[in-house]
Amino acid sequence: MATTSGRPGIFAVRDVRSLITETAEEGQGLKKAVGATHLTAMGVGAIIGTGIFVVIGEGAGIAGPAVILSFVLAAVACAFSALSYAELASSIPVAGSAYTYTYATLGELVAWIIGWDLILEYGVSVAAIAVGWGGNLNAFLDSAFGVALPDAIAKSPEDGGVFNLPAVFVVLAITFLLIRGVTESARVNLVMVAVKLVVLLFFIVVAFANFGTGNFQPFAPEGVDGVTAAAAVIFFAYIGFDAVSTGSEEAKQPARDLPLAIIGSLVICTIFYVLTAVGAIGIASPEQLEGSDAPLAAALDQGAGISWAAAVLALGAVVAITSVVLVIMYGQTRIFFAMCRDGLLPQRLAQVNQRYGTPARLTLVLGVLIAILAALVPLSEIVKLVNIGTLFAFVLVNIGVIVLRRTRPEMPRPYRVPWSPVLPILGIAFAIYLMSDLPWDTWVRFVVWLVIGVLIYWLYGYKHSRLRREQQGGTPGWARTPEDGDPQ
Ligand SMILES: NC(=[NH2+])NCCC[C@H](N)C(=O)O
């Protein structure tokens, strides 16, 4: 049985072929139901969210009108990694994204660490995003109807409420949608993506119709430093194209569609973002953008005199963030699924529901945990933690491309990063550069999170790892009959 490269212990590497064949095992197979359009929409769904609707103001405050260049720079930084994601997703079309790629290249311990890191990037961050959803819902209700939910049921205890009902509501609603089926989820997502693109388009058209060049001077008051510092924050707005790869296993034609969707969603969002940034500066000063919680609405209000714009943009933000929650929760369930299937987390959770073709049990467990987190915890610090965690995953995915080219040169690669290893190395360099721009306490929190993860591996994953059990001569999970009992 050729499941490992023969390396023992915590650095044992999964064989790519066995990773792929295991996806067809009884009760562990996800339904292959998602085509190119839906995959691309999943990318756009995960990408466009608070970043463009809110964080753009912070960026304009740091870089001035040159925030436009920060958007371009952040996109370029993502582009190299996107190519690497595209290569690995098309050649290892297995759920789990960076976690699975790392298992196939750098071994079990590093894979566990990145999986644990992705739980931070997806599971914890989605709770924060759901909290932001509640805030935007209130802004919408207020600007459209002049009503808002009382604080007691709209805020976490620390912010003066009892619990955050809207956040719990959105998480549970999406949990049920995800259990219901990947096709249904992808369809709902497509509608939401259309709405958010129309809202951004509305902004761009109005902004260009009222465009003036007065706000462009001085263009870069803080020089190059301002542009790069703003790019490190704006990076958040681009996170999400990686989420496409978490669900590779459900793609109908992974070889063709995954690279298309990963790169395509990044390109679409870059175009929208840069036009939005140019339009915003065309109608509002950086100070106006920085001074508002809803910078795009403020720009339309002050720069184009459209007072009802706030309601449209708040609605756009609510819908946008709903689809971010959908795709990121989806990604979290698929990463968890892969980790359970490999035995690093309880394997019985990786059961696929026969009727819906989704990992229903695990989705419910995760949905409830995330809802509890979203109800009670104020998570404003989370944005920076998410950035550092995501950048760390990017580094490992780029390394994964380089390593796999050496260890498995003959493996079929439907999509290949051009000029490897130059572009993956640039991807690593950009990611490390942006990480180094993040504050010290973010690093400390990140390291603490990883240490907790290593402890859990040591106490659970190391013993239960399916790979290790097979190495030690136990019956491989896929050869087990029901009478052998559940492999725990
Ligand atoms: N994996 C994640 N945590 N993604 C967060 C997505 C953030 C998204 N780009 C936004 O602007 O809202």
Short mmCIF file of C-alpha atoms and ligand atoms in Angstrom, two decimals:
data_model
loop_
_atom_site.label_atom_id
_atom_site.label_comp_id
_atom_site.label_asym_id
_atom_site.label_seq_id
_atom_site.Cartn_x
_atom_site.Cartn_y
_atom_site.Cartn_z
CA MET A 1 0.00 0.00 0.00
CA ALA A 2 1.66 3.20 -1.15
CA THR A 3 0.16 5.77 1.10
CA THR A 4 3.34 7.35 2.39
CA SER A 5 6.73 8.24 1.04
CA GLY A 6 8.18 6.03 3.77
CA ARG A 7 9.21 8.87 6.02
CA PRO A 8 8.31 7.96 9.59
CA GLY A 9 6.76 9.87 12.41
CA ILE A 10 5.49 13.38 12.46
CA PHE A 11 7.01 14.27 9.12
CA ALA A 12 5.33 11.45 7.24
CA VAL A 13 3.95 12.64 3.93
CA ARG A 14 0.70 11.58 2.33
CA ASP A 15 0.88 10.16 -1.15
CA VAL A 16 -1.03 12.28 -3.62
CA ARG A 17 -2.59 9.28 -5.33
CA SER A 18 -3.99 7.79 -2.13
CA LEU A 19 -5.36 11.21 -1.18
CA ILE A 20 -7.32 11.20 -4.37
CA THR A 21 -8.51 7.59 -4.23
CA GLU A 22 -9.73 8.00 -0.66
CA THR A 23 -12.22 10.62 -1.78
CA ALA A 24 -14.17 7.82 -3.42
CA GLU A 25 -14.53 5.73 -0.27
CA GLU A 26 -17.88 4.58 0.92
CA GLY A 27 -19.61 7.20 3.07
CA GLN A 28 -16.75 9.68 2.64
CA GLY A 29 -17.43 10.92 -0.85
CA LEU A 30 -18.71 14.43 -1.35
CA LYS A 31 -21.06 15.12 -4.21
CA LYS A 32 -19.31 16.44 -7.31
CA ALA A 33 -21.76 19.09 -8.31
CA VAL A 34 -20.14 22.48 -8.78
CA GLY A 35 -19.29 23.98 -12.17
CA ALA A 36 -17.05 26.85 -13.29
CA THR A 37 -19.56 29.69 -12.86
CA HIS A 38 -20.53 28.63 -9.36
CA LEU A 39 -16.91 28.09 -8.37
CA THR A 40 -15.94 31.56 -9.58
CA ALA A 41 -18.95 33.02 -7.79
CA MET A 42 -17.80 31.24 -4.63
CA GLY A 43 -14.47 33.03 -4.96
CA VAL A 44 -16.12 36.40 -5.50
CA GLY A 45 -18.58 35.55 -2.73
CA ALA A 46 -15.76 35.01 -0.24
CA ILE A 47 -13.71 38.01 -1.39
CA ILE A 48 -16.05 41.01 -1.58
CA GLY A 49 -17.12 41.96 1.93
CA THR A 50 -16.19 44.33 4.71
CA GLY A 51 -12.86 44.99 3.01
CA ILE A 52 -14.26 47.15 0.24
CA PHE A 53 -17.27 48.47 2.15
CA VAL A 54 -15.41 49.47 5.31
CA VAL A 55 -11.63 48.97 5.28
CA ILE A 56 -11.18 51.22 2.23
CA GLY A 57 -11.66 54.20 4.58
CA GLU A 58 -8.79 53.10 6.80
CA GLY A 59 -6.60 52.60 3.73
CA ALA A 60 -7.38 56.08 2.42
CA GLY A 61 -6.43 57.51 5.79
CA ILE A 62 -3.03 55.81 5.65
CA ALA A 63 -2.06 56.32 2.01
CA GLY A 64 -4.18 59.26 0.81
CA PRO A 65 -5.40 59.06 -2.81
CA ALA A 66 -2.55 56.63 -3.46
CA VAL A 67 -4.74 54.03 -1.73
CA ILE A 68 -5.58 53.20 -5.34
CA LEU A 69 -2.01 51.91 -5.70
CA SER A 70 -2.37 50.00 -2.43
CA PHE A 71 -5.27 48.12 -3.98
CA VAL A 72 -3.11 47.25 -6.97
CA LEU A 73 -0.18 46.25 -4.78
CA ALA A 74 -2.31 44.00 -2.55
CA ALA A 75 -3.75 42.38 -5.68
CA VAL A 76 -0.29 41.70 -7.08
CA ALA A 77 0.80 40.22 -3.75
CA CYS A 78 -2.20 37.87 -3.90
CA ALA A 79 -1.73 37.02 -7.57
CA PHE A 80 1.45 34.98 -7.08
CA SER A 81 -0.14 32.91 -4.36
CA ALA A 82 -3.32 32.54 -6.39
CA LEU A 83 -1.29 30.87 -9.16
CA SER A 84 0.17 28.44 -6.64
CA TYR A 85 -3.27 27.66 -5.24
CA ALA A 86 -4.43 27.07 -8.81
CA GLU A 87 -1.65 24.58 -9.53
CA LEU A 88 -2.17 22.58 -6.34
CA ALA A 89 -5.97 22.68 -6.48
CA SER A 90 -5.99 21.36 -10.03
CA SER A 91 -3.45 18.62 -9.38
CA ILE A 92 -4.72 17.54 -5.92
CA PRO A 93 -8.49 18.01 -6.21
CA VAL A 94 -9.15 16.96 -2.62
CA ALA A 95 -11.02 18.90 0.07
CA GLY A 96 -8.92 20.77 2.61
CA SER A 97 -6.88 23.24 0.57
CA ALA A 98 -3.58 24.29 2.16
CA TYR A 99 -3.96 21.62 4.84
CA THR A 100 -4.13 18.80 2.31
CA TYR A 101 -1.37 20.24 0.09
CA THR A 102 0.92 20.49 3.08
CA TYR A 103 0.16 16.91 4.12
CA ALA A 104 1.32 15.85 0.67
CA THR A 105 4.50 17.92 0.75
CA LEU A 106 5.82 18.89 4.17
CA GLY A 107 4.36 16.14 6.31
CA GLU A 108 1.81 15.55 9.02
CA LEU A 109 2.91 17.95 11.74
CA VAL A 110 3.16 20.95 9.45
CA ALA A 111 -0.15 19.94 7.86
CA TRP A 112 -1.80 19.83 11.27
CA ILE A 113 -0.35 23.25 12.12
CA ILE A 114 -1.66 24.77 8.91
CA GLY A 115 -5.05 23.07 9.42
CA TRP A 116 -5.20 24.54 12.89
CA ASP A 117 -4.19 27.90 11.42
CA LEU A 118 -6.98 27.63 8.88
CA ILE A 119 -9.47 27.07 11.69
CA LEU A 120 -8.40 30.50 12.88
CA GLU A 121 -8.61 31.94 9.40
CA TYR A 122 -12.03 30.49 8.64
CA GLY A 123 -13.87 29.31 11.72
CA VAL A 124 -12.92 32.04 14.14
CA SER A 125 -12.99 34.80 11.55
CA VAL A 126 -16.44 33.83 10.35
CA ALA A 127 -17.73 34.53 13.85
CA ALA A 128 -16.23 38.02 13.62
CA ILE A 129 -17.69 38.50 10.17
CA ALA A 130 -21.13 37.45 11.45
CA VAL A 131 -20.85 40.07 14.18
CA GLY A 132 -20.09 42.66 11.49
CA TRP A 133 -23.14 41.40 9.62
CA GLY A 134 -25.33 42.36 12.58
CA GLY A 135 -23.85 45.85 12.62
CA ASN A 136 -24.55 46.33 8.93
CA LEU A 137 -28.07 44.97 9.28
CA ASN A 138 -28.76 47.59 11.92
CA ALA A 139 -27.27 50.30 9.70
CA PHE A 140 -29.55 49.20 6.90
CA LEU A 141 -32.69 49.09 9.06
CA ASP A 142 -31.79 52.49 10.41
CA SER A 143 -31.13 54.22 7.10
CA ALA A 144 -34.03 52.59 5.25
CA PHE A 145 -36.73 52.51 7.93
CA GLY A 146 -35.40 54.51 10.85
CA VAL A 147 -35.51 51.52 13.22
CA ALA A 148 -32.79 49.39 14.78
CA LEU A 149 -32.56 46.34 17.02
CA PRO A 150 -32.02 47.13 20.71
CA ASP A 151 -28.46 46.73 21.96
CA ALA A 152 -29.38 43.92 24.38
CA ILE A 153 -29.95 41.51 21.52
CA ALA A 154 -27.60 43.07 18.98
CA LYS A 155 -24.30 43.27 20.88
CA SER A 156 -21.93 41.02 22.77
CA PRO A 157 -21.70 41.34 26.60
CA GLU A 158 -18.45 43.26 26.36
CA ASP A 159 -20.04 45.84 24.07
CA GLY A 160 -22.94 46.40 26.42
CA GLY A 161 -25.47 43.84 25.17
CA VAL A 162 -26.56 40.38 26.30
CA PHE A 163 -25.98 38.41 23.16
CA ASN A 164 -25.75 39.09 19.46
CA LEU A 165 -28.91 37.67 17.95
CA PRO A 166 -28.37 38.71 14.32
CA ALA A 167 -24.95 37.03 14.31
CA VAL A 168 -26.42 33.80 15.67
CA PHE A 169 -29.26 33.97 13.21
CA VAL A 170 -27.04 34.33 10.12
CA VAL A 171 -24.67 31.57 11.22
CA LEU A 172 -27.46 29.07 11.89
CA ALA A 173 -29.36 29.94 8.71
CA ILE A 174 -26.24 29.34 6.67
CA THR A 175 -25.49 26.14 8.57
CA PHE A 176 -28.81 24.70 7.46
CA LEU A 177 -28.27 25.83 3.89
CA LEU A 178 -24.85 24.14 3.85
CA ILE A 179 -26.29 20.92 5.23
CA ARG A 180 -29.01 21.00 2.61
CA GLY A 181 -26.57 20.71 -0.24
CA VAL A 182 -23.65 22.19 -2.07
CA THR A 183 -25.68 22.87 -5.20
CA GLU A 184 -28.31 24.78 -3.24
CA SER A 185 -25.63 26.73 -1.38
CA ALA A 186 -23.84 27.60 -4.59
CA ARG A 187 -27.07 28.81 -6.15
CA VAL A 188 -27.98 31.08 -3.25
CA ASN A 189 -24.43 32.36 -3.31
CA LEU A 190 -24.66 33.20 -7.00
CA VAL A 191 -27.68 35.42 -6.37
CA MET A 192 -25.95 37.22 -3.52
CA VAL A 193 -22.84 37.74 -5.61
CA ALA A 194 -24.94 39.28 -8.38
CA VAL A 195 -26.51 41.68 -5.86
CA LYS A 196 -23.20 42.80 -4.46
CA LEU A 197 -21.65 43.34 -7.86
CA VAL A 198 -24.68 45.43 -8.91
CA VAL A 199 -24.36 47.56 -5.78
CA LEU A 200 -20.66 48.16 -6.43
CA LEU A 201 -21.41 48.90 -10.06
CA PHE A 202 -24.02 51.42 -8.93
CA PHE A 203 -21.36 53.10 -6.82
CA ILE A 204 -18.85 53.14 -9.66
CA VAL A 205 -21.30 54.57 -12.21
CA VAL A 206 -22.54 57.34 -9.90
CA ALA A 207 -19.00 58.17 -8.82
CA PHE A 208 -17.73 58.45 -12.38
CA ALA A 209 -20.74 60.58 -13.38
CA ASN A 210 -19.81 63.07 -10.65
CA PHE A 211 -16.07 62.67 -10.99
CA GLY A 212 -13.65 65.50 -10.18
CA THR A 213 -9.86 65.57 -10.03
CA GLY A 214 -9.66 67.93 -7.06
CA ASN A 215 -9.09 65.20 -4.44
CA PHE A 216 -6.15 63.60 -6.20
CA GLN A 217 -3.64 66.22 -4.97
CA PRO A 218 -1.36 65.55 -3.17
CA PHE A 219 -1.48 62.04 -4.52
CA ALA A 220 0.78 60.20 -2.09
CA PRO A 221 1.25 62.35 1.03
CA GLU A 222 2.94 59.50 2.91
CA GLY A 223 5.04 58.29 -0.01
CA VAL A 224 5.84 54.66 -0.68
CA ASP A 225 5.63 53.73 2.99
CA GLY A 226 2.03 54.90 3.11
CA VAL A 227 1.16 52.82 0.08
CA THR A 228 2.68 49.61 1.44
CA ALA A 229 1.29 50.10 4.96
CA ALA A 230 -2.18 50.60 3.52
CA ALA A 231 -1.69 47.53 1.30
CA ALA A 232 -1.09 45.37 4.40
CA VAL A 233 -4.52 46.40 5.68
CA ILE A 234 -6.24 46.29 2.29
CA PHE A 235 -4.97 42.73 1.90
CA PHE A 236 -7.96 41.67 3.99
CA ALA A 237 -10.26 42.81 1.20
CA TYR A 238 -8.73 40.24 -1.16
CA ILE A 239 -8.78 37.19 1.09
CA GLY A 240 -11.18 34.59 -0.16
CA PHE A 241 -9.96 33.32 -3.52
CA ASP A 242 -8.22 30.61 -1.50
CA ALA A 243 -11.63 29.45 -0.28
CA VAL A 244 -12.38 28.08 -3.74
CA SER A 245 -9.69 25.45 -3.23
CA THR A 246 -11.17 24.15 0.05
CA GLY A 247 -13.96 22.57 -1.91
CA SER A 248 -11.94 21.21 -4.83
CA GLU A 249 -13.43 17.81 -4.26
CA GLU A 250 -16.89 18.97 -5.19
CA ALA A 251 -15.86 20.48 -8.51
CA LYS A 252 -17.26 18.74 -11.57
CA GLN A 253 -14.16 19.40 -13.65
CA PRO A 254 -11.43 20.30 -11.21
CA ALA A 255 -8.58 20.33 -13.69
CA ARG A 256 -10.07 23.07 -15.81
CA ASP A 257 -12.43 24.90 -13.49
CA LEU A 258 -10.40 25.37 -10.32
CA PRO A 259 -7.57 27.44 -11.84
CA LEU A 260 -10.18 29.39 -13.78
CA ALA A 261 -12.23 30.13 -10.68
CA ILE A 262 -9.30 30.96 -8.39
CA ILE A 263 -7.57 33.31 -10.82
CA GLY A 264 -10.82 34.57 -12.34
CA SER A 265 -12.38 35.60 -9.04
CA LEU A 266 -9.24 37.48 -8.08
CA VAL A 267 -9.17 39.31 -11.43
CA ILE A 268 -12.86 40.25 -11.25
CA CYS A 269 -12.52 41.59 -7.72
CA THR A 270 -9.34 43.52 -8.55
CA ILE A 271 -11.10 45.32 -11.39
CA PHE A 272 -14.08 46.18 -9.20
CA TYR A 273 -11.88 47.28 -6.31
CA VAL A 274 -9.60 49.54 -8.32
CA LEU A 275 -12.56 51.21 -10.07
CA THR A 276 -14.29 51.64 -6.72
CA ALA A 277 -11.17 53.21 -5.20
CA VAL A 278 -10.68 55.59 -8.16
CA GLY A 279 -14.36 56.53 -8.08
CA ALA A 280 -14.30 57.10 -4.31
CA ILE A 281 -11.37 59.51 -4.54
CA GLY A 282 -13.10 61.16 -7.51
CA ILE A 283 -16.01 62.23 -5.34
CA ALA A 284 -14.67 62.35 -1.79
CA SER A 285 -11.50 63.37 -0.02
CA PRO A 286 -9.42 60.79 1.84
CA GLU A 287 -10.40 62.55 5.08
CA GLN A 288 -14.08 62.09 4.34
CA LEU A 289 -13.53 58.41 3.57
CA GLU A 290 -11.43 57.84 6.66
CA GLY A 291 -13.88 59.59 8.94
CA SER A 292 -16.82 57.31 8.17
CA ASP A 293 -17.89 53.82 9.27
CA ALA A 294 -19.52 53.44 5.88
CA PRO A 295 -17.04 55.23 3.60
CA LEU A 296 -18.69 54.40 0.28
CA ALA A 297 -22.07 55.66 1.47
CA ALA A 298 -20.45 58.78 2.85
CA ALA A 299 -18.74 59.38 -0.50
CA LEU A 300 -22.01 59.18 -2.43
CA ASP A 301 -23.79 61.33 0.10
CA GLN A 302 -21.17 64.08 0.27
CA GLY A 303 -19.66 63.81 -3.19
CA ALA A 304 -22.77 63.24 -5.28
CA GLY A 305 -25.52 64.47 -3.00
CA ILE A 306 -27.37 61.14 -2.98
CA SER A 307 -28.73 60.83 0.52
CA TRP A 308 -30.53 57.53 -0.03
CA ALA A 309 -27.24 55.96 -1.11
CA ALA A 310 -26.62 54.90 2.47
CA ALA A 311 -29.54 52.48 2.39
CA VAL A 312 -28.47 50.93 -0.92
CA LEU A 313 -24.88 50.47 0.18
CA ALA A 314 -25.87 49.15 3.60
CA LEU A 315 -28.07 46.60 1.88
CA GLY A 316 -25.17 45.76 -0.45
CA ALA A 317 -22.92 45.26 2.56
CA VAL A 318 -25.42 42.99 4.32
CA VAL A 319 -25.81 40.79 1.25
CA ALA A 320 -22.07 40.85 0.56
CA ILE A 321 -21.19 39.78 4.07
CA THR A 322 -23.84 37.04 4.01
CA SER A 323 -22.12 35.43 1.07
CA VAL A 324 -18.72 35.81 2.75
CA VAL A 325 -20.16 33.97 5.76
CA LEU A 326 -21.58 31.31 3.46
CA VAL A 327 -18.39 30.57 1.54
CA ILE A 328 -16.05 30.85 4.53
CA MET A 329 -18.23 28.52 6.61
CA TYR A 330 -18.33 26.18 3.67
CA GLY A 331 -14.53 26.30 3.51
CA GLN A 332 -14.23 25.64 7.23
CA THR A 333 -16.43 22.55 7.04
CA ARG A 334 -14.40 21.12 4.15
CA ILE A 335 -11.06 21.71 5.87
CA PHE A 336 -12.41 20.11 9.04
CA PHE A 337 -13.80 17.28 6.97
CA ALA A 338 -10.39 16.55 5.46
CA MET A 339 -8.75 16.65 8.89
CA CYS A 340 -11.35 14.26 10.34
CA ARG A 341 -11.06 11.91 7.39
CA ASP A 342 -7.31 11.75 8.01
CA GLY A 343 -7.95 10.91 11.66
CA LEU A 344 -6.29 14.04 13.05
CA LEU A 345 -9.70 14.98 14.42
CA PRO A 346 -12.48 12.50 15.32
CA GLN A 347 -12.95 10.42 12.18
CA ARG A 348 -16.63 9.67 12.76
CA LEU A 349 -17.44 13.34 12.12
CA ALA A 350 -16.40 12.92 8.49
CA GLN A 351 -19.53 10.95 7.70
CA VAL A 352 -21.23 12.20 4.55
CA ASN A 353 -25.02 12.44 4.69
CA GLN A 354 -26.38 10.06 2.06
CA ARG A 355 -29.36 12.17 1.15
CA TYR A 356 -27.66 15.55 0.80
CA GLY A 357 -24.13 14.52 -0.09
CA THR A 358 -22.74 16.93 2.52
CA PRO A 359 -20.85 16.34 5.78
CA ALA A 360 -24.03 17.18 7.68
CA ARG A 361 -23.05 16.11 11.20
CA LEU A 362 -19.83 18.05 11.14
CA THR A 363 -21.50 21.10 9.61
CA LEU A 364 -24.03 21.17 12.43
CA VAL A 365 -21.36 20.83 15.12
CA LEU A 366 -19.28 23.62 13.59
CA GLY A 367 -22.31 25.84 13.00
CA VAL A 368 -23.34 25.63 16.65
CA LEU A 369 -19.80 26.31 17.89
CA ILE A 370 -19.43 29.30 15.58
CA ALA A 371 -22.85 30.64 16.58
CA ILE A 372 -21.90 30.50 20.27
CA LEU A 373 -18.67 32.33 19.53
CA ALA A 374 -20.48 34.95 17.46
CA ALA A 375 -23.11 35.50 20.16
CA LEU A 376 -20.76 36.25 22.97
CA VAL A 377 -17.38 37.48 21.83
CA PRO A 378 -16.49 40.90 20.45
CA LEU A 379 -13.94 40.12 17.81
CA SER A 380 -12.54 43.36 16.45
CA GLU A 381 -8.93 42.22 16.90
CA ILE A 382 -9.62 39.27 14.67
CA VAL A 383 -8.97 41.06 11.36
CA LYS A 384 -5.24 41.27 11.91
CA LEU A 385 -5.07 37.73 13.23
CA VAL A 386 -6.88 36.58 10.11
CA ASN A 387 -4.40 38.41 7.92
CA ILE A 388 -1.39 36.83 9.60
CA GLY A 389 -2.98 33.37 9.52
CA THR A 390 -3.88 33.66 5.86
CA LEU A 391 -0.45 34.95 4.88
CA PHE A 392 1.10 32.01 6.72
CA ALA A 393 -1.05 29.64 4.68
CA PHE A 394 0.03 31.42 1.49
CA VAL A 395 3.69 30.90 2.40
CA LEU A 396 3.16 27.17 2.87
CA VAL A 397 1.15 26.77 -0.32
CA ASN A 398 3.89 28.45 -2.34
CA ILE A 399 6.48 26.21 -0.67
CA GLY A 400 4.20 23.28 -1.46
CA VAL A 401 4.36 24.01 -5.18
CA ILE A 402 8.15 24.13 -5.14
CA VAL A 403 8.52 20.97 -3.04
CA LEU A 404 6.02 18.94 -5.04
CA ARG A 405 7.73 19.87 -8.31
CA ARG A 406 10.84 18.20 -6.89
CA THR A 407 9.34 15.22 -5.09
CA ARG A 408 6.70 14.37 -7.70
CA PRO A 409 7.95 15.84 -10.99
CA GLU A 410 5.97 13.33 -13.05
CA MET A 411 2.61 14.01 -11.43
CA PRO A 412 -0.02 15.32 -13.87
CA ARG A 413 -0.51 19.04 -13.37
CA PRO A 414 -3.45 20.34 -15.38
CA TYR A 415 -2.39 23.86 -14.47
CA ARG A 416 1.24 24.86 -13.89
CA VAL A 417 2.50 28.09 -12.35
CA PRO A 418 4.67 29.75 -15.02
CA TRP A 419 8.36 30.33 -14.23
CA SER A 420 8.35 28.18 -11.11
CA PRO A 421 10.07 28.59 -8.71
CA VAL A 422 10.39 32.33 -9.38
CA LEU A 423 6.72 33.22 -9.01
CA PRO A 424 6.11 31.04 -5.93
CA ILE A 425 9.20 32.60 -4.34
CA LEU A 426 7.80 36.06 -5.07
CA GLY A 427 4.54 34.91 -3.49
CA ILE A 428 6.44 33.87 -0.36
CA ALA A 429 8.36 37.15 -0.29
CA PHE A 430 5.23 39.27 -0.60
CA ALA A 431 3.43 37.30 2.10
CA ILE A 432 6.33 37.56 4.53
CA TYR A 433 6.65 41.26 3.77
CA LEU A 434 3.00 41.90 4.58
CA MET A 435 3.25 39.74 7.71
CA SER A 436 6.18 41.81 8.91
CA ASP A 437 4.00 44.92 8.69
CA LEU A 438 1.58 43.52 11.27
CA PRO A 439 1.89 44.56 14.92
CA TRP A 440 3.79 42.66 17.56
CA ASP A 441 0.75 41.68 19.66
CA THR A 442 -0.82 40.08 16.60
CA TRP A 443 2.27 37.89 16.32
CA VAL A 444 2.08 36.94 19.99
CA ARG A 445 -1.59 35.94 19.70
CA PHE A 446 -0.81 33.97 16.58
CA VAL A 447 2.03 32.04 18.21
CA VAL A 448 -0.14 31.26 21.26
CA TRP A 449 -2.82 29.89 18.96
CA LEU A 450 -0.27 27.66 17.19
CA VAL A 451 1.15 26.36 20.48
CA ILE A 452 -2.34 25.32 21.60
CA GLY A 453 -2.67 23.53 18.27
CA VAL A 454 0.57 21.60 18.71
CA LEU A 455 -0.61 20.46 22.15
CA ILE A 456 -3.82 19.12 20.69
CA TYR A 457 -1.88 17.29 18.01
CA TRP A 458 0.35 15.76 20.60
CA LEU A 459 -2.60 14.64 22.73
CA TYR A 460 -4.95 13.49 19.98
CA GLY A 461 -3.92 13.69 16.34
CA TYR A 462 -0.59 11.95 16.70
CA LYS A 463 -2.23 8.82 18.13
CA HIS A 464 -5.26 8.76 15.89
CA SER A 465 -3.65 9.71 12.61
CA ARG A 466 -4.87 7.37 9.94
CA LEU A 467 -1.55 7.61 8.17
CA ARG A 468 0.34 6.49 11.28
CA ARG A 469 -2.05 3.63 11.95
CA GLU A 470 -1.50 2.42 8.41
CA GLN A 471 2.27 2.82 8.69
CA GLN A 472 2.23 0.73 11.83
CA GLY A 473 0.54 -2.04 9.97
CA GLY A 474 -3.00 -1.61 11.25
CA THR A 475 -5.85 -2.23 8.89
CA PRO A 476 -6.09 0.75 6.61
CA GLY A 477 -9.31 2.65 7.11
CA TRP A 478 -10.44 2.03 3.57
CA ALA A 479 -10.07 -1.73 3.94
CA ARG A 480 -12.09 -1.85 7.13
CA THR A 481 -15.40 -3.62 7.11
CA PRO A 482 -18.28 -2.40 9.24
CA GLU A 483 -17.74 -5.34 11.64
CA ASP A 484 -14.30 -3.99 12.46
CA GLY A 485 -16.04 -1.13 14.20
CA ASP A 486 -15.50 2.54 13.94
CA PRO A 487 -11.78 3.34 13.70
CA GLN A 488 -11.36 5.62 16.70
N1 LIG B 1 -10.96 33.53 5.16
C1 LIG B 1 -11.39 34.65 5.62
N2 LIG B 1 -11.33 34.90 6.86
N3 LIG B 1 -11.89 35.51 4.81
C2 LIG B 1 -12.35 36.79 5.21
C3 LIG B 1 -12.81 37.40 3.97
C4 LIG B 1 -12.71 38.84 4.03
C5 LIG B 1 -13.25 39.47 2.79
N4 LIG B 1 -12.24 39.58 1.79
C6 LIG B 1 -13.81 40.82 3.14
O1 LIG B 1 -13.39 41.80 2.62
O2 LIG B 1 -14.68 40.89 3.95
#
